[in-house]
mmCIF file of N, CA and C in Angstrom:
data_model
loop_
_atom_site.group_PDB
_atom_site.id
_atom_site.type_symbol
_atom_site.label_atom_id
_atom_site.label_comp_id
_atom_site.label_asym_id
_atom_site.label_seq_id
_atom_site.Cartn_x
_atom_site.Cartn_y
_atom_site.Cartn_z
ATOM 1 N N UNK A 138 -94.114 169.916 -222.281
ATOM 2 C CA UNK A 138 -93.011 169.261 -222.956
ATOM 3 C C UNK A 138 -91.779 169.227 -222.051
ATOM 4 N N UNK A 139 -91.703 170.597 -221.251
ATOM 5 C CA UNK A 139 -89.963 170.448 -220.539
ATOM 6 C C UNK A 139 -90.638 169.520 -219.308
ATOM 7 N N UNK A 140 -91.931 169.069 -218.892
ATOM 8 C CA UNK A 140 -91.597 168.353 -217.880
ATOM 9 C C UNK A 140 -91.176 166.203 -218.236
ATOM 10 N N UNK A 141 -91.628 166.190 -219.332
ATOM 11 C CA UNK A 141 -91.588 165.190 -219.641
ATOM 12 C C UNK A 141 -90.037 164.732 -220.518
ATOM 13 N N UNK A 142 -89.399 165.903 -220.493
ATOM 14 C CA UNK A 142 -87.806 166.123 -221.333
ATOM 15 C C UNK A 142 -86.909 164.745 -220.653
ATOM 16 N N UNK A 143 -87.305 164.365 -219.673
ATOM 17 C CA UNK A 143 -86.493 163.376 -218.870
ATOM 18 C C UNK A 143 -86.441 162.144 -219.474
ATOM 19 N N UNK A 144 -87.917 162.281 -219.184
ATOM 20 C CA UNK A 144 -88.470 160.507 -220.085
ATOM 21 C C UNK A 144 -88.081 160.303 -221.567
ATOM 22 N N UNK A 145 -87.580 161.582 -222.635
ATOM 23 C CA UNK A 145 -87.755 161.471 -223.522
ATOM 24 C C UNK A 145 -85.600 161.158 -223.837
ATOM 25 N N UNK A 146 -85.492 161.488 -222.334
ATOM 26 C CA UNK A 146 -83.526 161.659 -223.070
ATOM 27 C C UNK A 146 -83.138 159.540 -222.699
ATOM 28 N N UNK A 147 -84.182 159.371 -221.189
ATOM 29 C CA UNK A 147 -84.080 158.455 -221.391
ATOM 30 C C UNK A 147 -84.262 157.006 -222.223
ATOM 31 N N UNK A 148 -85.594 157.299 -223.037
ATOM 32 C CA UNK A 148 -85.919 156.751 -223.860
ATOM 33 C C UNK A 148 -85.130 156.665 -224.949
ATOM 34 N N UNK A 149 -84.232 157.489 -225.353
ATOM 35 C CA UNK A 149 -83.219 157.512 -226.786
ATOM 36 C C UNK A 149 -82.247 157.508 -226.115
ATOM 37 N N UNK A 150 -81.966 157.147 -224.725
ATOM 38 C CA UNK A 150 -80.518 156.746 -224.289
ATOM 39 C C UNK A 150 -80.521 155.400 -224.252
ATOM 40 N N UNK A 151 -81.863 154.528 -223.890
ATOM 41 C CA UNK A 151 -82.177 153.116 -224.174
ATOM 42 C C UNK A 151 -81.681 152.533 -226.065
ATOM 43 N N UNK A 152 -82.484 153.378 -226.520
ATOM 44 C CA UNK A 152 -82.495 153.012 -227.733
ATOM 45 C C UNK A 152 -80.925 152.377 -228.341
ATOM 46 N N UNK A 153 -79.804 152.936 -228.386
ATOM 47 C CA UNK A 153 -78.722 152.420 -228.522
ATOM 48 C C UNK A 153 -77.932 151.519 -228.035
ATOM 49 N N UNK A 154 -78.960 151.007 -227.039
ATOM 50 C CA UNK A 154 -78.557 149.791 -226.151
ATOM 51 C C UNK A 154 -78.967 148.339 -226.657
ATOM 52 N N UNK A 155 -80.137 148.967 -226.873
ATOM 53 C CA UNK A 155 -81.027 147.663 -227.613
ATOM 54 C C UNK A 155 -81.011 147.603 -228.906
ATOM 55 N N UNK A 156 -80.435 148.665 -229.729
ATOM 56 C CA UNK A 156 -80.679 148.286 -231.184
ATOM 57 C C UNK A 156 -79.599 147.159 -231.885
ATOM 58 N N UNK A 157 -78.478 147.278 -230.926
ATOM 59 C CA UNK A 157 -77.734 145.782 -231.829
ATOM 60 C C UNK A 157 -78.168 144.570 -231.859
ATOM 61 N N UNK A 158 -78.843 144.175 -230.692
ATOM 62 C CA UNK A 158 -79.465 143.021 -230.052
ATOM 63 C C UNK A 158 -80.537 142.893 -231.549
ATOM 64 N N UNK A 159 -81.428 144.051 -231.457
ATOM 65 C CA UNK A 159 -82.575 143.899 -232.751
ATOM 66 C C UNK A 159 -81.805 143.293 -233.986
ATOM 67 N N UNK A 160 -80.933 144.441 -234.528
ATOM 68 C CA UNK A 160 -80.148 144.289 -235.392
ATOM 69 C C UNK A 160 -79.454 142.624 -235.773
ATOM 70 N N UNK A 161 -78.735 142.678 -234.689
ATOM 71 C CA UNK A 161 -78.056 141.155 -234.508
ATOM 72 C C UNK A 161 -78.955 140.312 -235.071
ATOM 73 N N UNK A 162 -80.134 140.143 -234.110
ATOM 74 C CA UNK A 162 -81.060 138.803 -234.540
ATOM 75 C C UNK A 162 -81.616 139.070 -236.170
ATOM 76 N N UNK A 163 -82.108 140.158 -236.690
ATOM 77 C CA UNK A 163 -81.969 140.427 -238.312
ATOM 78 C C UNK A 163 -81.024 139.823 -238.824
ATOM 79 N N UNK A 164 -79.773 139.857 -238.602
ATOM 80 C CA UNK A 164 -79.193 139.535 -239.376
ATOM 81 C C UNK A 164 -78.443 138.335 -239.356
ATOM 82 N N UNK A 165 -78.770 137.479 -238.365
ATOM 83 C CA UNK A 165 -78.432 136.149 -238.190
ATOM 84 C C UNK A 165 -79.380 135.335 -238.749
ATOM 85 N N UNK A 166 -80.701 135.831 -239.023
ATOM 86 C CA UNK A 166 -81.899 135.265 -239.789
ATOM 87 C C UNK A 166 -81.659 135.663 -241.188
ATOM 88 N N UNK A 167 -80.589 136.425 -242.134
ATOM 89 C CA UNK A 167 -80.611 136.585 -243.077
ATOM 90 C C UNK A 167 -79.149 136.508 -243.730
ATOM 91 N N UNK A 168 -78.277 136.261 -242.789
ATOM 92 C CA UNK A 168 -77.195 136.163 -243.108
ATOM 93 C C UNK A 168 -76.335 134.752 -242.331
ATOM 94 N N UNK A 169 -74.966 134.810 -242.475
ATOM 95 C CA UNK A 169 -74.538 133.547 -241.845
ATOM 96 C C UNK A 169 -73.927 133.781 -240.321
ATOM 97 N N UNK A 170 -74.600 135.065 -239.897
ATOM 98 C CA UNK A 170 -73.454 135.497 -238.647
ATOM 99 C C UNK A 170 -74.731 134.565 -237.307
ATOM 100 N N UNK A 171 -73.365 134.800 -236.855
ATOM 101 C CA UNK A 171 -74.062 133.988 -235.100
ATOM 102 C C UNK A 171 -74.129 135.483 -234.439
ATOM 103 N N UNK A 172 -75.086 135.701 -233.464
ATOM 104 C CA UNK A 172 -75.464 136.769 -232.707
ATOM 105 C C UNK A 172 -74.152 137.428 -231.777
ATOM 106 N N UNK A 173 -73.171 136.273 -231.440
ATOM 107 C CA UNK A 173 -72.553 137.026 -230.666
ATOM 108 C C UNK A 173 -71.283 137.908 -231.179
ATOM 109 N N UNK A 174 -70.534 136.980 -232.701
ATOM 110 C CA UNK A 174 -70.586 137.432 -233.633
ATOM 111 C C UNK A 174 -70.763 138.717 -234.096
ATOM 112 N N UNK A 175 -71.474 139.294 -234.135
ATOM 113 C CA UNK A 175 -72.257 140.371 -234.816
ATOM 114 C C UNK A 175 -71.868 141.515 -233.640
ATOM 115 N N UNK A 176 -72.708 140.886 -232.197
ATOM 116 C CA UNK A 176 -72.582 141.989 -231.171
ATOM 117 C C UNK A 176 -70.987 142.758 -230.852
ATOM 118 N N UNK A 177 -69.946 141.457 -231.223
ATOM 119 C CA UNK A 177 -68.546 141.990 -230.891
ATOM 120 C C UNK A 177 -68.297 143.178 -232.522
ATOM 121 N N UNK A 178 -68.205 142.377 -233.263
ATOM 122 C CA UNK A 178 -68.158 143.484 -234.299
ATOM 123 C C UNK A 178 -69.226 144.916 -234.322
ATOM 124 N N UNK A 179 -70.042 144.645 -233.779
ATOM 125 C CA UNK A 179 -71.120 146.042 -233.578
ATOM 126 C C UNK A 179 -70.601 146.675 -232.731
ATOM 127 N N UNK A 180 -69.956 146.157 -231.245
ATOM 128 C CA UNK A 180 -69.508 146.939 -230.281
ATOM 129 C C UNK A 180 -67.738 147.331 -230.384
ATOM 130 N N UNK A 181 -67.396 146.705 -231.378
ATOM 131 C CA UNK A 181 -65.937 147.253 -231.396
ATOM 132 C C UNK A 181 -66.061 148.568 -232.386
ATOM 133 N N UNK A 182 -67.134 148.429 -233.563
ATOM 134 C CA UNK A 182 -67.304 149.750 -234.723
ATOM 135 C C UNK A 182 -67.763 150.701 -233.845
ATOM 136 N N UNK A 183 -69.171 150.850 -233.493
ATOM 137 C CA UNK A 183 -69.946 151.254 -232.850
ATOM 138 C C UNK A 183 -70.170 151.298 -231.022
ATOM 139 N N UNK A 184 -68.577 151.363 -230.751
ATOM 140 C CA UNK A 184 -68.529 151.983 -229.015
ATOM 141 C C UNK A 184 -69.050 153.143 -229.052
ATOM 142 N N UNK A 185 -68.716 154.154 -229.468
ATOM 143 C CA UNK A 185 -69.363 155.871 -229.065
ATOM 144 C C UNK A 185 -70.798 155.602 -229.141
ATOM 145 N N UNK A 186 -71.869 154.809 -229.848
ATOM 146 C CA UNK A 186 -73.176 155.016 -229.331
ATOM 147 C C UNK A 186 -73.674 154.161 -227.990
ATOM 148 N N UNK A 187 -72.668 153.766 -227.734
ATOM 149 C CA UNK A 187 -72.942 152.925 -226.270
ATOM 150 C C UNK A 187 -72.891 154.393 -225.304
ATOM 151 N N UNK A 188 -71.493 154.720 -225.433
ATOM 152 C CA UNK A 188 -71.277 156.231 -224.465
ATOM 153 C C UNK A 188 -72.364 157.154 -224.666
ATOM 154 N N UNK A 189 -72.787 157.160 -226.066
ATOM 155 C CA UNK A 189 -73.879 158.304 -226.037
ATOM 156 C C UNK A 189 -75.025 157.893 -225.076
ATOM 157 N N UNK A 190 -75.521 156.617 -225.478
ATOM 158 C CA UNK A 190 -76.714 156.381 -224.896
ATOM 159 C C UNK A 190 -76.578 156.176 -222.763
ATOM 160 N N UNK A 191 -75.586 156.052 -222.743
ATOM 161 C CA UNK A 191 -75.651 155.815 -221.235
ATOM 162 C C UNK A 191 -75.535 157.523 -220.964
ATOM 163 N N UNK A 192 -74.719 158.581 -221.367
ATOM 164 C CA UNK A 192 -74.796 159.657 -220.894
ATOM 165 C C UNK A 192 -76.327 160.606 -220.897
ATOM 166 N N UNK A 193 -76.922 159.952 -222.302
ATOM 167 C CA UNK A 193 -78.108 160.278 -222.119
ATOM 168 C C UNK A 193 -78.873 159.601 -221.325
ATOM 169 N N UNK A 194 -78.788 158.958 -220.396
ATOM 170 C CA UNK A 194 -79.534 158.103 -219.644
ATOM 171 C C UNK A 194 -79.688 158.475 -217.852
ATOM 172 N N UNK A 195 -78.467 158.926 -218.187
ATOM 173 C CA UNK A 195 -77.858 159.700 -216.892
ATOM 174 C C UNK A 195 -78.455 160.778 -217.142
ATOM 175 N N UNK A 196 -78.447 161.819 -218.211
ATOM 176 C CA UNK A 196 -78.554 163.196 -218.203
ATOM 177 C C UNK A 196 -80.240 163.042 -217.946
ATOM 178 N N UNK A 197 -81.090 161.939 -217.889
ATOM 179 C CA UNK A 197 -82.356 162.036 -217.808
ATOM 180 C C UNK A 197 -82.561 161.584 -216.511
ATOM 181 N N UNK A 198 -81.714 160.957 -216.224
ATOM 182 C CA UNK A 198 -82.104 160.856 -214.405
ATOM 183 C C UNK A 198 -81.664 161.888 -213.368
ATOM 184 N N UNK A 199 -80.825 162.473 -213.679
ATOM 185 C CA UNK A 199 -80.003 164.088 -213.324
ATOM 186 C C UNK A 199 -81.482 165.163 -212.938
ATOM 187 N N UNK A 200 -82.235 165.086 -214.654
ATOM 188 C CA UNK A 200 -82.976 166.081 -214.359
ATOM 189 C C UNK A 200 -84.012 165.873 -214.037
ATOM 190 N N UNK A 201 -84.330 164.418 -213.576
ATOM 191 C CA UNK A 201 -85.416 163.809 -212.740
ATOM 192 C C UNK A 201 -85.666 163.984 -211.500
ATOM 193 N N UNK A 202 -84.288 163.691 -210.453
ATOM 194 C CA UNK A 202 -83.986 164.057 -209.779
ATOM 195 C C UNK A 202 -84.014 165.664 -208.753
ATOM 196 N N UNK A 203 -83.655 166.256 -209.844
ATOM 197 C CA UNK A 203 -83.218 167.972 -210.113
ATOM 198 C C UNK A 203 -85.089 168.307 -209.675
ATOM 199 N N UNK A 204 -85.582 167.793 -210.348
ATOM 200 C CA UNK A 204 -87.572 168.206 -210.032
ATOM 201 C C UNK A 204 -87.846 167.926 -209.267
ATOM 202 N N UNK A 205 -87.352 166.109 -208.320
ATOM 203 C CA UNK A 205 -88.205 166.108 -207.404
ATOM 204 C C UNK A 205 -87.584 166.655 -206.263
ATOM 205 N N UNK A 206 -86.131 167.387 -206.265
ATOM 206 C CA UNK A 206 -85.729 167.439 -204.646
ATOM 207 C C UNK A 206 -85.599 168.962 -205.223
#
């Protein structure tokens, strides 16, 4: 498990990157918003999960790094 801890911070540091994009297109198919629309209001509420996910993204290449050298 701790060797694979890398892949797993990066994988849920992705995740908050891509979920407005998902989100967005949901709800432009069910509602009256236009995608880009949506993304500015998602990213003006919801900045701190942008920061989360890039620090976790980093913190998984850190300890990627950290193993192979």
């Amino acid at each position: 498990m701790k060797k694979h801890l890398w892949k797993i911070l990066i994988g849920i540091g992705i995740l908050p990157l891509v979920l407005p994009f998902i989100l967005g297109v949901y709800h432009t198919m069910i509602e009256s918003w236009k995608l880009g629309d949506w993304l500015i209001l998602y990213s003006y509420i919801y900045w701190p999960t942008y920061v989360l996910g890039i620090l976790l993204i980093v913190a998984g290449i850190v300890m990627k790094k950290k193993k192979q050298g």
